Coordinates of C-alpha atoms and ligand atoms in Angstrom, one line a residue:
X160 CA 29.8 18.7 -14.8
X161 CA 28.1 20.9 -12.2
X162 CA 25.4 19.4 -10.4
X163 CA 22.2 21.3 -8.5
X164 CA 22.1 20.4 -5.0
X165 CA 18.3 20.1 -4.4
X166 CA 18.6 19.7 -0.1
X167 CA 16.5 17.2 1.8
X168 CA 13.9 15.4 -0.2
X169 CA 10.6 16.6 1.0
X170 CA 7.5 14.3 2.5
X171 CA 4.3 13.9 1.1
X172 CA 2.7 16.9 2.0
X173 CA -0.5 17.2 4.4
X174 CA -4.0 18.3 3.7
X175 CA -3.8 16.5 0.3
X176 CA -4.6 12.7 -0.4
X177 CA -5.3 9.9 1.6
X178 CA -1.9 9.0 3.5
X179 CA -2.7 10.5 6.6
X180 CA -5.5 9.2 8.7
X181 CA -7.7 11.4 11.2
X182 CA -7.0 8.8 14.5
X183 CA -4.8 6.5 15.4
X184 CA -4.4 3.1 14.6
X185 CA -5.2 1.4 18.1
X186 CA -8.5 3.6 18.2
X187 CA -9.7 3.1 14.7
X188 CA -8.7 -0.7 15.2
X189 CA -10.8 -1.1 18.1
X190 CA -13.9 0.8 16.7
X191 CA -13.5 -1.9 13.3
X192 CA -13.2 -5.1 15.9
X193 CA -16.4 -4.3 17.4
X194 CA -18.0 -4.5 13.5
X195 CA -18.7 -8.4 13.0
X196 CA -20.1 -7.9 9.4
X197 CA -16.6 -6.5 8.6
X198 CA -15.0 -9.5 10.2
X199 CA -16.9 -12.0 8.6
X200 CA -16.4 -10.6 5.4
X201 CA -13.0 -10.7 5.9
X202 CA -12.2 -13.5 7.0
X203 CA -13.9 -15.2 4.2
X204 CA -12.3 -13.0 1.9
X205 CA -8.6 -13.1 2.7
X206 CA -8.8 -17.2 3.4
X207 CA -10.3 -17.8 -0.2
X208 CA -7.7 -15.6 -1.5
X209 CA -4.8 -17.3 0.7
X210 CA -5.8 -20.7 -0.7
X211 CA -5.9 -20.3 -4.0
X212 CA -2.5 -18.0 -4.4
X213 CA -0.8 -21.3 -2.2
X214 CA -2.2 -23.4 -4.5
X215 CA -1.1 -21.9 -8.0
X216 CA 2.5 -20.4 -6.5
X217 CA 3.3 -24.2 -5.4
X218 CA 3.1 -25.1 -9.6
X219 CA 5.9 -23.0 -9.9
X220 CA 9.4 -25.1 -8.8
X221 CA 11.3 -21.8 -9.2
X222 CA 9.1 -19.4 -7.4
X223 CA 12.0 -18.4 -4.3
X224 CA 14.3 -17.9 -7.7
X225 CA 11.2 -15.8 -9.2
X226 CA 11.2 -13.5 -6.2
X227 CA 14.8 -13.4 -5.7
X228 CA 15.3 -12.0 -9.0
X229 CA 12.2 -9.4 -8.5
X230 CA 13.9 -8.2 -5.3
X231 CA 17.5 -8.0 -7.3
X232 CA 15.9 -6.1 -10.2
X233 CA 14.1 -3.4 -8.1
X234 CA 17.1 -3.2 -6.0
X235 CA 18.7 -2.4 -9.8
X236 CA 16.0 0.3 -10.5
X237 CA 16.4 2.1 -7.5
X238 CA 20.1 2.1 -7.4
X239 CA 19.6 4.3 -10.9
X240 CA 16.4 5.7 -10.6
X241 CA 17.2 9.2 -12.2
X242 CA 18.6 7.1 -15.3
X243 CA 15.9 4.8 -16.0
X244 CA 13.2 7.9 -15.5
X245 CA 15.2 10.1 -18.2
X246 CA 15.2 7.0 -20.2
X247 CA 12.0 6.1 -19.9
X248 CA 10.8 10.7 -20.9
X249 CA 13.1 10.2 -23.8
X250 CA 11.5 6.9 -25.4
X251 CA 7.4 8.3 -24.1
X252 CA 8.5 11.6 -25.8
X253 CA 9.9 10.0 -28.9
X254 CA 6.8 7.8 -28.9
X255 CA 4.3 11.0 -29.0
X256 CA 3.9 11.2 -25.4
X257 CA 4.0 14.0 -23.3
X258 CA 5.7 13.4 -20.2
X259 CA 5.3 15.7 -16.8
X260 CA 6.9 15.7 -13.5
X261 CA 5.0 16.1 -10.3
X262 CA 7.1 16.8 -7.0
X263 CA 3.9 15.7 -5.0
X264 CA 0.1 15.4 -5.0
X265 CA -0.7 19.5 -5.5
X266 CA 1.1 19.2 -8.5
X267 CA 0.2 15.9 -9.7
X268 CA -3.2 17.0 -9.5
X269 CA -2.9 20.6 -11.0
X270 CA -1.4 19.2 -14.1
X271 CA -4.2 16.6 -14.7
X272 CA -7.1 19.2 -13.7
X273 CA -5.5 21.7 -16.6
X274 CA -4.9 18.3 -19.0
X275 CA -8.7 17.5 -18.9
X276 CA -9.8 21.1 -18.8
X277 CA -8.0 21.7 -22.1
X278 CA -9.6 19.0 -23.6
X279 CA -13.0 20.5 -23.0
X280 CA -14.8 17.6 -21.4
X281 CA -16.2 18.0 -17.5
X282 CA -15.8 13.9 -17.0
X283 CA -12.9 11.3 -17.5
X284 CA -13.0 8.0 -16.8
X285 CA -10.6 6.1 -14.3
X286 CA -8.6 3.2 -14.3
X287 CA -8.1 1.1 -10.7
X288 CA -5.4 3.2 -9.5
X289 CA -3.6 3.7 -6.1
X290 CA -1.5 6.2 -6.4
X291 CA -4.5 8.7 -7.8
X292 CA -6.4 7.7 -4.4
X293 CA -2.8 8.7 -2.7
X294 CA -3.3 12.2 -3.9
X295 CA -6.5 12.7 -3.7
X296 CA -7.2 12.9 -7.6
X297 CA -10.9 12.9 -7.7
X298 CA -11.6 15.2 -5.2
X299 CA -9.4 17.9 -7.2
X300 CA -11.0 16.7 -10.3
X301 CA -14.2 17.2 -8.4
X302 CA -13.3 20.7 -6.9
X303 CA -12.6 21.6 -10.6
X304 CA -16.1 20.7 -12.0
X305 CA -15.1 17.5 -13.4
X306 CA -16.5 14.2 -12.6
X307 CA -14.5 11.5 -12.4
X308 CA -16.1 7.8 -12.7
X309 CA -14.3 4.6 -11.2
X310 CA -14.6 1.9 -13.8
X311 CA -13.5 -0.8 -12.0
X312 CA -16.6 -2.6 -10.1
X313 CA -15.0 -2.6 -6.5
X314 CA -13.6 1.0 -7.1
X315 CA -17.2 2.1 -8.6
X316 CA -18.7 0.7 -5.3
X317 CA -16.5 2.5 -3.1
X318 CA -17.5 5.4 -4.8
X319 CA -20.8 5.6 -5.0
X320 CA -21.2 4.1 -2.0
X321 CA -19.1 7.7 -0.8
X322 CA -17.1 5.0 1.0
X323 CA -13.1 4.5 1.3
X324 CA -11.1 1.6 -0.2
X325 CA -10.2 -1.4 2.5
X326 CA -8.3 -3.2 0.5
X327 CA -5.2 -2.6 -2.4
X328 CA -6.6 -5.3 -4.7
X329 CA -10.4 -6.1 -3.6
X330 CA -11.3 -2.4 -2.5
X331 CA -14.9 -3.1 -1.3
X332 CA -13.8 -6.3 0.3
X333 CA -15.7 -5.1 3.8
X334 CA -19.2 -5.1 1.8
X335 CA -21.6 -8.2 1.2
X336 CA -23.7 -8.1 -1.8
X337 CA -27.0 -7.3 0.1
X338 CA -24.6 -4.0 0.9
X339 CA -24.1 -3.6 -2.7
X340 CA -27.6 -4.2 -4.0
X341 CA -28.1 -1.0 -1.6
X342 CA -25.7 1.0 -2.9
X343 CA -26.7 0.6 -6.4
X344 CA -30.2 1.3 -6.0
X345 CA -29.4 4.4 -4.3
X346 CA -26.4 5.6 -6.4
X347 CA -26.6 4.1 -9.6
X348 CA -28.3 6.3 -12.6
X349 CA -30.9 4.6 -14.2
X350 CA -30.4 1.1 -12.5
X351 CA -33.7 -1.6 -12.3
X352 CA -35.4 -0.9 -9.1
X353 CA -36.4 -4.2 -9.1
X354 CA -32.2 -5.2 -8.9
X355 CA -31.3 -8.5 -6.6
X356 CA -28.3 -9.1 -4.7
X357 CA -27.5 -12.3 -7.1
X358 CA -23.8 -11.1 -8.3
X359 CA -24.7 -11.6 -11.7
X360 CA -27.4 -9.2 -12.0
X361 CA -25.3 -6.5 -10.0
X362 CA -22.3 -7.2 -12.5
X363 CA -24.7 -6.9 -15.2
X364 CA -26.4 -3.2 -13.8
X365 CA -22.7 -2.2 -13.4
X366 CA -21.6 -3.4 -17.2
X367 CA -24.6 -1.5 -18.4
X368 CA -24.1 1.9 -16.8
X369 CA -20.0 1.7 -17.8
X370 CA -20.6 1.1 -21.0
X371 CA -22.6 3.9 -21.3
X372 CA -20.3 6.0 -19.7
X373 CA -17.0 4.5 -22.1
X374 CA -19.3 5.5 -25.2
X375 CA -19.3 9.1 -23.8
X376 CA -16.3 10.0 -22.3
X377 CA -12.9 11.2 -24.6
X378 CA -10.8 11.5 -21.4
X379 CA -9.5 8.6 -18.9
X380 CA -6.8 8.5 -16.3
X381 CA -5.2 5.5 -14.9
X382 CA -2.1 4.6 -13.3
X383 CA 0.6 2.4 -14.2
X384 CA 1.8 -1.3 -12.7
X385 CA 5.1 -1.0 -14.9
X386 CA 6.7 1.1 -17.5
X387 CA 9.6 -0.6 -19.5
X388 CA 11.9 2.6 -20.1
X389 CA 13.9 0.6 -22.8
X390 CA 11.0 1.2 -25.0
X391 CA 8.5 3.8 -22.8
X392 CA 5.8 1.1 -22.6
X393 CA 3.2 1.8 -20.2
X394 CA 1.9 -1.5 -18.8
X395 CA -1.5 -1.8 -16.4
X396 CA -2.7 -5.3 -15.5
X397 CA -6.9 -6.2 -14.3
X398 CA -9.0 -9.0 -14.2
X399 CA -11.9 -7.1 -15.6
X400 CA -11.4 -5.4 -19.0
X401 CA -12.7 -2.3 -17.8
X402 CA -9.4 -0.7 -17.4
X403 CA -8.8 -2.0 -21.1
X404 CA -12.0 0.0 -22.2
X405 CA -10.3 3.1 -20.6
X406 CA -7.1 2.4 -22.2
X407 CA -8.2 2.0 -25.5
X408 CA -11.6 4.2 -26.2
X409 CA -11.3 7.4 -25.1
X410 CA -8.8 10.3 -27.1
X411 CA -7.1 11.5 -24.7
X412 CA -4.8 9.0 -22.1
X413 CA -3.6 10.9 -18.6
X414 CA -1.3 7.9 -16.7
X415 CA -0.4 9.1 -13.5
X416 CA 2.9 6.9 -12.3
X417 CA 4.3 6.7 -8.8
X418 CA 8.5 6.8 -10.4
X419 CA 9.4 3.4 -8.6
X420 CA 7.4 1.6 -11.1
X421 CA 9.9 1.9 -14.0
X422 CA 11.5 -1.2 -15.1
X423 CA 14.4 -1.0 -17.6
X424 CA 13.7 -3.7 -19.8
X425 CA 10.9 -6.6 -21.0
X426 CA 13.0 -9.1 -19.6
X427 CA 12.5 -7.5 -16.2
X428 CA 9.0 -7.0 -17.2
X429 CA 8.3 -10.9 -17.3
X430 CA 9.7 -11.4 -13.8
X431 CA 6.9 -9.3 -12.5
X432 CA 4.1 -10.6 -14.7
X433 CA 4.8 -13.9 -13.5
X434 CA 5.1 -13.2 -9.4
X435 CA 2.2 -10.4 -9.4
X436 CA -0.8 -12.7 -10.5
X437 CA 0.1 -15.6 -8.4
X438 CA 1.0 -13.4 -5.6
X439 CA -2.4 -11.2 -5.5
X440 CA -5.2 -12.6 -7.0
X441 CA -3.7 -16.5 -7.2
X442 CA -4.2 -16.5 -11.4
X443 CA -1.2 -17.4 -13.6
X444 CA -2.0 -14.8 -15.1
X445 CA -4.1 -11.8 -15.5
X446 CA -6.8 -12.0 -17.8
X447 CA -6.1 -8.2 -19.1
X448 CA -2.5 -6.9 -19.4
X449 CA -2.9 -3.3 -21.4
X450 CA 0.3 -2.6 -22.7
X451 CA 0.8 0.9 -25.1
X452 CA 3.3 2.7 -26.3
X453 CA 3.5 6.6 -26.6
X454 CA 0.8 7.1 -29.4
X455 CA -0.5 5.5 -32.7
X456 CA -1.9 7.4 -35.6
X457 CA -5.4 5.7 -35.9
X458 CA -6.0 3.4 -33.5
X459 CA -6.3 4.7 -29.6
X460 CA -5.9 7.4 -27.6
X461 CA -4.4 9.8 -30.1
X462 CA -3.1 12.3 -26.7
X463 CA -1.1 10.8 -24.5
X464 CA 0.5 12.1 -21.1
X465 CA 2.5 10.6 -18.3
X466 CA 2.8 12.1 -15.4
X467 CA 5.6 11.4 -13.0
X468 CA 5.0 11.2 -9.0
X469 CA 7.4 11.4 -6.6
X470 CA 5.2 12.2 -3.6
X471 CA 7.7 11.8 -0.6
X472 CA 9.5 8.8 -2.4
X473 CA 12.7 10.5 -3.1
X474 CA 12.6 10.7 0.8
X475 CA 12.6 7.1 1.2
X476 CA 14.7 6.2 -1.5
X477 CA 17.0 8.1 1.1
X478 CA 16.9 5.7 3.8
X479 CA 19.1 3.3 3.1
X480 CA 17.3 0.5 5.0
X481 CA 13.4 2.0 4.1
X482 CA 14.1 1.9 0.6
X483 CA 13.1 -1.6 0.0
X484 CA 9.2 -0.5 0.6
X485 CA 9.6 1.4 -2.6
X486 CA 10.1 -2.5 -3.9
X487 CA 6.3 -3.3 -3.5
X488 CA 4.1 -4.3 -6.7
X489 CA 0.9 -3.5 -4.5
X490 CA 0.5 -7.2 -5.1
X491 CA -1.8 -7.3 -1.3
X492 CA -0.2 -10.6 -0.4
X493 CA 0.6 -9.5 2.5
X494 CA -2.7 -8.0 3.9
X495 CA -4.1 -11.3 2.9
X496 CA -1.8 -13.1 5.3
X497 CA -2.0 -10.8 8.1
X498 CA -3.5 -11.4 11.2
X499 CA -4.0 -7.8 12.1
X500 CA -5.2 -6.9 8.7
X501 CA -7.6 -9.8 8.8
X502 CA -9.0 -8.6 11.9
X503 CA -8.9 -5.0 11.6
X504 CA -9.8 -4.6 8.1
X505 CA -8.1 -1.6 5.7
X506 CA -9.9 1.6 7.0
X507 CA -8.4 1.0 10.3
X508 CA -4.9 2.2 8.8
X509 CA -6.2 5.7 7.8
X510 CA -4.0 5.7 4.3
X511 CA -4.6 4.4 1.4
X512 CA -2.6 1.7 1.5
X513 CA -3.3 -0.8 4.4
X514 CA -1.9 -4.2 6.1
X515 CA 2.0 -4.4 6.6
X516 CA 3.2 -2.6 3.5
X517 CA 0.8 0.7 4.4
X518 CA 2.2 0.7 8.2
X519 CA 6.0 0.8 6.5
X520 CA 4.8 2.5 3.2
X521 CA 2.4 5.3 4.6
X522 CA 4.9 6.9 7.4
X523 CA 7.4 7.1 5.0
X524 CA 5.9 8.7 2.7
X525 CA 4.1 11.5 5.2
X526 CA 7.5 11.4 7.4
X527 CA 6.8 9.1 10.5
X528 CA 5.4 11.5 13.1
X529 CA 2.4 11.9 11.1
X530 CA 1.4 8.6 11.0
X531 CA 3.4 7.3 14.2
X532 CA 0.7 4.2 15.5
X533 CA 1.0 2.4 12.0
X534 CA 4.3 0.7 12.8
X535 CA 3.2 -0.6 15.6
X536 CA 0.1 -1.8 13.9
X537 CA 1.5 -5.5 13.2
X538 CA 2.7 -8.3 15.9
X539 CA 6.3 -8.9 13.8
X540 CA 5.1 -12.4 13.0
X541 CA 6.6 -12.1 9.7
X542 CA 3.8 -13.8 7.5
X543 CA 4.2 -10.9 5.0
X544 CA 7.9 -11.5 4.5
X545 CA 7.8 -15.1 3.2
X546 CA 4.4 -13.8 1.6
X547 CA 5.7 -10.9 -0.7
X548 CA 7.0 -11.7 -3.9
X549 CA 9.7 -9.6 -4.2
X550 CA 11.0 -10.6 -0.6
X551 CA 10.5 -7.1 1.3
X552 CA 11.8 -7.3 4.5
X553 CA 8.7 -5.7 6.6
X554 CA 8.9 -6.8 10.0
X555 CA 12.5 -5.4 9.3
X556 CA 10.9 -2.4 8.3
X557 CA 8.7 -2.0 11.6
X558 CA 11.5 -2.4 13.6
X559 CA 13.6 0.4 12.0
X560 CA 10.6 2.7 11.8
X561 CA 9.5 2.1 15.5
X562 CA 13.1 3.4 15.9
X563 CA 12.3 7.0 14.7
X564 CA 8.6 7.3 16.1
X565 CA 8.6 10.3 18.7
X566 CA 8.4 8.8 21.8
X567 CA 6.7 9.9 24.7
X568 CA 9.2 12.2 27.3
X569 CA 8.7 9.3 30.0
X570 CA 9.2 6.6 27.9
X571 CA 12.7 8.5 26.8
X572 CA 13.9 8.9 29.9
X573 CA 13.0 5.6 31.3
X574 CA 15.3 3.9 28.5
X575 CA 18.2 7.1 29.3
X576 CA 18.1 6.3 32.7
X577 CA 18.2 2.0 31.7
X578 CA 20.7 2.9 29.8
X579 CA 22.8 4.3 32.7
X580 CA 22.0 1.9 34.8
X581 CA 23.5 -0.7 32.7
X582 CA 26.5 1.2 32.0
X583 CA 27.3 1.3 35.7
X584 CA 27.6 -2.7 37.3
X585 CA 26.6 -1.5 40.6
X586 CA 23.7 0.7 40.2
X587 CA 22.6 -2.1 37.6
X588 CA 23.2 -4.8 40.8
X589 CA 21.0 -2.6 43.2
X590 CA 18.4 -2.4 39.9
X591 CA 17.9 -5.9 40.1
X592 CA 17.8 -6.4 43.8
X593 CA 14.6 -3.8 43.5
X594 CA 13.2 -6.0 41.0
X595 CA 13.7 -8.8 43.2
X596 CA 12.2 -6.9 45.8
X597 CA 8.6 -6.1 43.4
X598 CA 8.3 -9.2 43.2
X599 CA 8.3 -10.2 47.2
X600 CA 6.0 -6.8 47.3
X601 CA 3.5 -8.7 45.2
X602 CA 4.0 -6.2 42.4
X603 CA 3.5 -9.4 39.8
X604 CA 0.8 -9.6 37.5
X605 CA -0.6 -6.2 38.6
X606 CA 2.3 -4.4 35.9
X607 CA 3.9 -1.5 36.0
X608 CA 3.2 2.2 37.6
X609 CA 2.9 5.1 35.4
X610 CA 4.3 6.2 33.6
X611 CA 5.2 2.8 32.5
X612 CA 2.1 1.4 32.6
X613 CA 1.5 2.0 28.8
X614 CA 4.2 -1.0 28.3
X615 CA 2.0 -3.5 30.5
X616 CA -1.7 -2.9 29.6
X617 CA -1.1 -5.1 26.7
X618 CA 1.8 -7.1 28.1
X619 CA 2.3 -9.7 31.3
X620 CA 5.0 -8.5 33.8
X621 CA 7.6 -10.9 33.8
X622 CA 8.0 -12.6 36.9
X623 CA 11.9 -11.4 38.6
X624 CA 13.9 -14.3 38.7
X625 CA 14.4 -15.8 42.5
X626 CA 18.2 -15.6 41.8
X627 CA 20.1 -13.1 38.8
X628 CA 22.8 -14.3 36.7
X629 CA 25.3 -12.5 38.6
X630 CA 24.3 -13.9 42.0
X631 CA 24.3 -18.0 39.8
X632 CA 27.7 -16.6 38.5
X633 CA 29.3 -16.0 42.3
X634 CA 28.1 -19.0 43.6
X635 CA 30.4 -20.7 41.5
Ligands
SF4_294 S1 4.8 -5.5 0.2 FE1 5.1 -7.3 -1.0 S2 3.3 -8.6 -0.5 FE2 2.8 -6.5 0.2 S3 1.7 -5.6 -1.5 FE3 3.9 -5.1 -1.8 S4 4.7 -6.7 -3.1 FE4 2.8 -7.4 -2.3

């Protein structure tokens, strides 16, 4: 058998999507602390959500066996990802599906622009998806004359509030409904001008412009929770129905799929049904799972495509320890227990996806150095490791990705010249007598000089001890 040596698997690339943000973390984090409105809302947001996922995942007396076996099984997947994705083309194909594959977001996005355009239509409608935000999907729809409508309330906030997702699961979490109210009135075609902010009449303006726009449209996108390659079921979870409408309505069905989302079978399938609504929204169990297969004469979209994404993810399947981020079921259990992510909010992160999986997720998919501040954006408490469902190792993560940011040339050459120090007892000996000697000096408390005074303007000198180990050690 020969095989076709493809060379390093390439990043996401720049210029496309929304991986990359246009400031650092630390300077878009301070900007968002100074926003109380944004706080509040948070706050009240992420505790309601915290308390009622506790509550439901402490019914289940075999949740740590729940999340051990959807840690094993996506450990499985990845270990034969190239044989569960041919699987997966073979049964979609045999179904009546057509199934593409996209090496990143230009192509992605060129296949789903010439889909739509040969379908005639200059509209589609959109399923909650993350991985189309990743690659920028509307705005190449958009470039291409063709308007794409959010169906999902939060997601059709964001947009026609021209706003940016905060959030994986509750994208407009950082607005209040006085916010909204706004946004409709100014955005929303043919809304009441006499609209309240009472949520019920908002969810009712929004129903009545969707349906509308269901009974129009022949084309929707969406993306894809799961897909069982045993059979080439396609599976996408909500808690709203609209993404069912899309699923179900329109002719044509365009489901773009980041590849770690294959499962092989429907036993594997129930693992994740079970942790994923406990773990995100704290239901036991979503009120719409959309499950379809291929195509069926009659009933449904009667054109179906699937297009596979890789997107910088064959880059970290690579990395033997950043691999597991490829794990996540954008559950957002883990922004929700965040303390950064609580105060910050999701914009702060610059990508798409935000809170702890977004600082691991996000540089690995762009390559680090573009997105260099986001591992640093968490304090390693590790809230979102006994949070995730399928036990992903983040503060792990951090750690191992803080390893390859590009360090500053002092930094580096502070740590070389520790390094030599403690390779050599005596230099290290006259190191510490000068640090004994700071502290008579009265350097304490004022930390260091540059260029290591980046280290202390967040961080208390510690005091030099009055004796070292070595001196305790001769004494006795
Ligand atoms: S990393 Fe874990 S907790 Fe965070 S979104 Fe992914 S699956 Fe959920």
């Amino acid at each position: 058998m020969t095989r076709t040596f493809l060379g390093i698997p390439a990043t996401a690339p720049a210029g496309v999507g929304h991986l990359r943000g246009e400031e650092s973390f630390p300077v878009a984090a301070r900007r968002a602390l100074g926003d109380a409105q944004l706080r509040r809302n948070l706050g009240h947001a992420t505790t309601t959500i915290r308390a009622k996922s506790a509550g439901v995942i402490a019914e289940v007396p075999d949740w740590q066996a729940l999340r051990a076996a959807g840690s094993a099984i996506k450990t499985d997947v990845l270990a034969r990802l190239p044989e569960l994705l041919e699987q997966l083309e073979a049964r979609v194909t045999a179904a009546g599906g057509v199934v593409h594959w996209a090496a990143d977001a230009n192509e992605a996005n060129a296949i789903v622009v010439d889909l739509v355009r040969a379908t005639g239509s200059d509209r589609v409608i959109k399923v909650k998806s993350m991985v189309t935000q990743e690659i920028g999907l509307n705005e190449a729809l958009e470039a291409a004359g063709i308007a794409p409508v959010e169906t999902d309330l939060a997601e059709l906030i964001v947009q026609l509030g021209e706003d940016r997702p905060s959030h994986i699961l509750v994208p407009a979490i950082h607005r209040n409904r006085a916010e909204i109210r706004e946004i409709f009135l100014r955005a929303m075609p043919g809304v009441d001008p006499g609209l309240t902010d009472e949520p019920v009449v908002l969810a009712a303006a929004a129903r009545r412009f969707l349906r509308q726009t269901f009974l129009s449209t022949s084309v929707a996108v969406s993306g894809a929770n799961f897909a069982v390659a045993q059979t080439g079921t396609l599976a996408v979870v909500e808690s709203e129905g609209n993404g069912r409408m899309c699923l179900t309505l329109p002719q044509t069905l365009i489901t773009v799929m980041g590849v770690e989302k294959v499962v092989p079978t429907w036993r594997d399938l129930e693992v994740f049904l079970q942790l994923l609504p406990r773990a995100s929204t704290g239901e036991r169990m979503n009120p719409y799972t959309s499950m379809w297969t291929g195509v069926t004469p009659g009933d449904g979209p009667q054109a179906f495509h699937l297009v596979l994404l890789d997107n910088g993810r064959s880059a970290v399947l690579a990395d033997e320890v950043g691999r597991q981020a490829l794990h996540c079921i954008r559950c957002s259990a883990c922004l929700n227990v965040c303390p950064v992510y609580e105060r910050t909010g999701g914009h702060a992160y610059g990508s798409v996806y935000p809170g702890p999986i977004g600082a691991v997720l996000s540089p690995q998919l762009t390559g680090v150095a573009d997105n260099a501040s986001l591992p640093y954006a968490s304090s390693l408490c590790g809230a979102c490791y006994d949070a995730c469902p399928v036990k992903i190792n983040i503060p792990e993560l951090l750690v191992h990705l803080r390893d390859q940011v590009p360090h500053p040339r002092g930094e580096s050459a502070a740590m070389a010249a520790a390094a030599y120090a403690m390779d050599h007892p005596a230099l290290y000996a006259a190191a510490q007598r000068a640090a004994r000697l700071s502290r008579l000096t009265g350097r304490r408390g004022r930390g260091l000089p540059p260029p290591l005074s980046g280290w202390t303007a967040s961080r208390d000198l510690p005091e030099a001890p009055a004796e070292t180990f070595r001196q305790w050690w001769a004494k006795r």
